[in-house]
């Protein structure tokens, strides 16, 4: 039989003398644990009892949406188009003929008007439904040319028949027009007779430089030119630029047979639907033929 060391003997003596105390403390520890567990369970039962009504309505709260969809739709609905002005311009040299103008604005940032049906009413006569578009936050003139009226004081009205709204989810990423129009000038040009000799009559010519600062190539861009005397428009004209490339600068020129010596303001507005893929094209590199020796 192996002999026990002094250390082992001391441990054995300590265990024998303290065995009852250890057993007592172990029982106390278990009792305290049972009491704590009982108190924990009692606490949770009391919480459930006093909050049971909230638990019973919780499924209804989960199924009920906190979002008022009606208010959401009203808040995010497109604002009405704004008709800023409706005017008429007598056609120079032609009695009882007028050009009709309506200045229209789309105040919405997130809504494009992909299709707009409208018509002018001139002295009670419907001038026929026209169709156009209006980009987000765009403001421009809608023009109808050479409308007849025998009234001494014609009364033009602009009426919207139908608006085809298109939601723009990310306005900052959406395409936009970026035309820089500068060096706008108006000049009186002498008219020539049949023999090419200058006469005492003059025509009016407006010129400008237009830069396409966007990244889009356009098949065709229509530019409306409106001449003002004071705050009143006195004449209108249009010109089309074909195959307007991105970052390209083109010259614009519009002429009138009439002389307008006093022009206070010239408004030039581009008209192209940048949201219409058919209005855009991709430029192709120019093919070159290598020089032969």
CSV table of C-alpha atoms in Angstrom, one decimal, residues 1-164:
chain,number,residue,atom,x,y,z
A,1,UNK,CA,0.0,0.0,0.0
A,2,UNK,CA,1.4,3.4,-1.0
A,3,UNK,CA,2.2,5.8,1.7
A,4,UNK,CA,0.2,9.1,1.8
A,5,UNK,CA,2.1,12.4,1.7
A,6,UNK,CA,1.7,15.1,4.3
A,7,UNK,CA,-0.2,17.2,1.8
A,8,UNK,CA,-2.7,14.5,1.0
A,9,UNK,CA,-3.2,13.8,4.8
A,10,UNK,CA,-4.0,17.4,5.4
A,11,UNK,CA,-6.5,17.5,2.6
A,12,UNK,CA,-8.2,14.4,3.9
A,13,UNK,CA,-8.3,15.7,7.5
A,14,UNK,CA,-9.8,19.0,6.2
A,15,UNK,CA,-12.5,17.2,4.2
A,16,UNK,CA,-13.5,15.0,7.2
A,17,UNK,CA,-13.7,18.0,9.5
A,18,UNK,CA,-15.6,20.3,7.1
A,19,UNK,CA,-17.8,17.8,5.3
A,20,UNK,CA,-20.9,18.7,7.2
A,21,UNK,CA,-20.3,22.4,6.7
A,22,UNK,CA,-19.8,22.0,2.9
A,23,UNK,CA,-23.0,19.9,2.7
A,24,UNK,CA,-24.9,22.7,4.6
A,25,UNK,CA,-23.6,25.4,2.3
A,26,UNK,CA,-24.5,23.3,-0.7
A,27,UNK,CA,-28.0,22.9,0.5
A,28,UNK,CA,-28.2,26.7,1.2
A,29,UNK,CA,-26.9,27.4,-2.3
A,30,UNK,CA,-29.5,25.2,-4.0
A,31,UNK,CA,-32.3,26.7,-1.8
A,32,UNK,CA,-31.2,30.2,-2.8
A,33,UNK,CA,-31.2,29.2,-6.5
A,34,UNK,CA,-34.7,27.7,-6.1
A,35,UNK,CA,-35.9,30.9,-4.5
A,36,UNK,CA,-34.4,33.1,-7.3
A,37,UNK,CA,-35.9,30.8,-10.0
A,38,UNK,CA,-39.3,31.0,-8.3
A,39,UNK,CA,-39.1,34.8,-8.1
A,40,UNK,CA,-38.1,35.0,-11.8
A,41,UNK,CA,-41.1,32.9,-12.8
A,42,UNK,CA,-43.4,34.8,-10.6
A,43,UNK,CA,-42.2,38.1,-12.0
A,44,UNK,CA,-42.8,36.9,-15.6
A,45,UNK,CA,-46.2,35.6,-14.7
A,46,UNK,CA,-47.2,39.0,-13.3
A,47,UNK,CA,-46.0,40.7,-16.4
A,48,UNK,CA,-48.1,38.4,-18.6
A,49,UNK,CA,-51.1,38.9,-16.4
A,50,UNK,CA,-50.9,42.7,-16.4
A,51,UNK,CA,-50.0,43.0,-20.1
A,52,UNK,CA,-52.3,40.2,-21.5
A,53,UNK,CA,-54.6,42.7,-23.2
A,54,UNK,CA,-51.7,44.1,-25.2
A,55,UNK,CA,-50.7,40.6,-26.3
A,56,UNK,CA,-54.3,39.8,-27.5
A,57,UNK,CA,-54.3,42.9,-29.8
A,58,UNK,CA,-50.8,42.4,-31.1
A,59,UNK,CA,-51.9,40.3,-34.1
A,60,UNK,CA,-54.3,43.0,-35.2
A,61,UNK,CA,-51.6,45.6,-34.8
A,62,UNK,CA,-49.2,43.5,-37.0
A,63,UNK,CA,-51.9,43.1,-39.7
A,64,UNK,CA,-52.8,46.8,-39.6
A,65,UNK,CA,-50.5,49.1,-41.6
A,66,UNK,CA,-49.3,52.3,-40.0
A,67,UNK,CA,-49.0,53.9,-43.4
A,68,UNK,CA,-52.0,55.9,-44.6
A,69,UNK,CA,-51.9,55.0,-48.3
A,70,UNK,CA,-54.5,57.6,-49.2
A,71,UNK,CA,-52.5,60.4,-47.7
A,72,UNK,CA,-49.3,59.0,-49.3
A,73,UNK,CA,-50.9,59.0,-52.7
A,74,UNK,CA,-52.2,62.5,-52.3
A,75,UNK,CA,-48.8,63.7,-51.1
A,76,UNK,CA,-46.9,62.1,-54.0
A,77,UNK,CA,-49.5,62.7,-56.7
A,78,UNK,CA,-48.4,65.0,-59.6
A,79,UNK,CA,-49.2,68.7,-59.3
A,80,UNK,CA,-51.4,70.2,-62.0
A,81,UNK,CA,-49.8,71.7,-65.0
A,82,UNK,CA,-49.7,75.5,-64.8
A,83,UNK,CA,-51.0,77.7,-67.7
A,84,UNK,CA,-49.0,80.9,-67.2
A,85,UNK,CA,-50.2,82.9,-70.2
A,86,UNK,CA,-52.5,82.6,-73.2
A,87,UNK,CA,-52.0,85.3,-75.9
A,88,UNK,CA,-52.4,85.9,-79.6
A,89,UNK,CA,-50.2,87.7,-82.1
A,90,UNK,CA,-51.6,89.3,-85.3
A,91,UNK,CA,-50.0,87.9,-88.4
A,92,UNK,CA,-48.2,90.7,-90.2
A,93,UNK,CA,-49.8,91.7,-93.5
A,94,UNK,CA,-52.7,89.2,-93.2
A,95,UNK,CA,-56.0,90.5,-91.9
A,96,UNK,CA,-58.0,88.3,-89.4
A,97,UNK,CA,-55.1,85.9,-88.9
A,98,UNK,CA,-53.4,85.2,-85.6
A,99,UNK,CA,-50.7,83.1,-84.0
A,100,UNK,CA,-51.9,81.6,-80.6
A,101,UNK,CA,-49.4,81.1,-77.7
A,102,UNK,CA,-49.9,79.4,-74.4
A,103,UNK,CA,-47.0,79.3,-71.8
A,104,UNK,CA,-47.2,76.1,-69.9
A,105,UNK,CA,-45.1,74.8,-66.9
A,106,UNK,CA,-44.7,71.4,-65.4
A,107,UNK,CA,-43.9,72.1,-61.7
A,108,UNK,CA,-43.1,68.4,-60.9
A,109,UNK,CA,-39.6,67.1,-60.5
A,110,UNK,CA,-40.6,63.4,-60.4
A,111,UNK,CA,-43.3,63.4,-63.1
A,112,UNK,CA,-42.8,63.6,-66.8
A,113,UNK,CA,-45.7,64.4,-69.2
A,114,UNK,CA,-45.1,61.8,-71.9
A,115,UNK,CA,-48.3,62.8,-73.8
A,116,UNK,CA,-50.4,65.9,-73.5
A,117,UNK,CA,-53.6,66.5,-75.5
A,118,UNK,CA,-54.7,70.1,-75.6
A,119,UNK,CA,-56.6,72.5,-77.8
A,120,UNK,CA,-57.0,76.3,-78.2
A,121,UNK,CA,-60.5,77.8,-78.1
A,122,UNK,CA,-60.5,81.1,-80.2
A,123,UNK,CA,-63.7,83.1,-80.0
A,124,UNK,CA,-65.7,80.0,-79.2
A,125,UNK,CA,-64.1,77.9,-82.0
A,126,UNK,CA,-62.3,74.7,-81.1
A,127,UNK,CA,-59.0,74.7,-83.1
A,128,UNK,CA,-58.5,71.0,-82.9
A,129,UNK,CA,-56.7,68.7,-80.5
A,130,UNK,CA,-52.9,68.9,-80.6
A,131,UNK,CA,-50.4,66.6,-78.9
A,132,UNK,CA,-47.1,67.3,-77.2
A,133,UNK,CA,-45.0,66.4,-74.2
A,134,UNK,CA,-43.6,68.4,-71.2
A,135,UNK,CA,-40.5,67.4,-69.3
A,136,UNK,CA,-40.2,67.6,-65.5
A,137,UNK,CA,-40.0,71.3,-64.5
A,138,UNK,CA,-40.0,72.4,-68.1
A,139,UNK,CA,-41.6,75.7,-69.0
A,140,UNK,CA,-42.2,76.6,-72.7
A,141,UNK,CA,-44.6,77.9,-75.2
A,142,UNK,CA,-47.2,75.9,-77.2
A,143,UNK,CA,-47.9,77.6,-80.5
A,144,UNK,CA,-50.6,77.3,-83.1
A,145,UNK,CA,-50.1,79.3,-86.3
A,146,UNK,CA,-52.4,81.1,-88.7
A,147,UNK,CA,-55.7,80.9,-86.9
A,148,UNK,CA,-58.6,82.9,-88.4
A,149,UNK,CA,-60.9,85.2,-86.5
A,150,UNK,CA,-63.1,88.1,-87.5
A,151,UNK,CA,-63.6,89.4,-84.0
A,152,UNK,CA,-62.4,92.9,-83.2
A,153,UNK,CA,-61.1,91.7,-79.8
A,154,UNK,CA,-60.3,87.9,-80.1
A,155,UNK,CA,-60.6,85.9,-76.9
A,156,UNK,CA,-58.0,83.0,-76.8
A,157,UNK,CA,-58.4,80.1,-74.3
A,158,UNK,CA,-56.1,77.2,-73.7
A,159,UNK,CA,-57.7,73.9,-72.6
A,160,UNK,CA,-56.0,70.7,-71.5
A,161,UNK,CA,-57.8,67.5,-72.6
A,162,UNK,CA,-55.7,64.7,-71.3
A,163,UNK,CA,-52.3,64.3,-69.4
A,164,UNK,CA,-50.3,61.2,-69.6
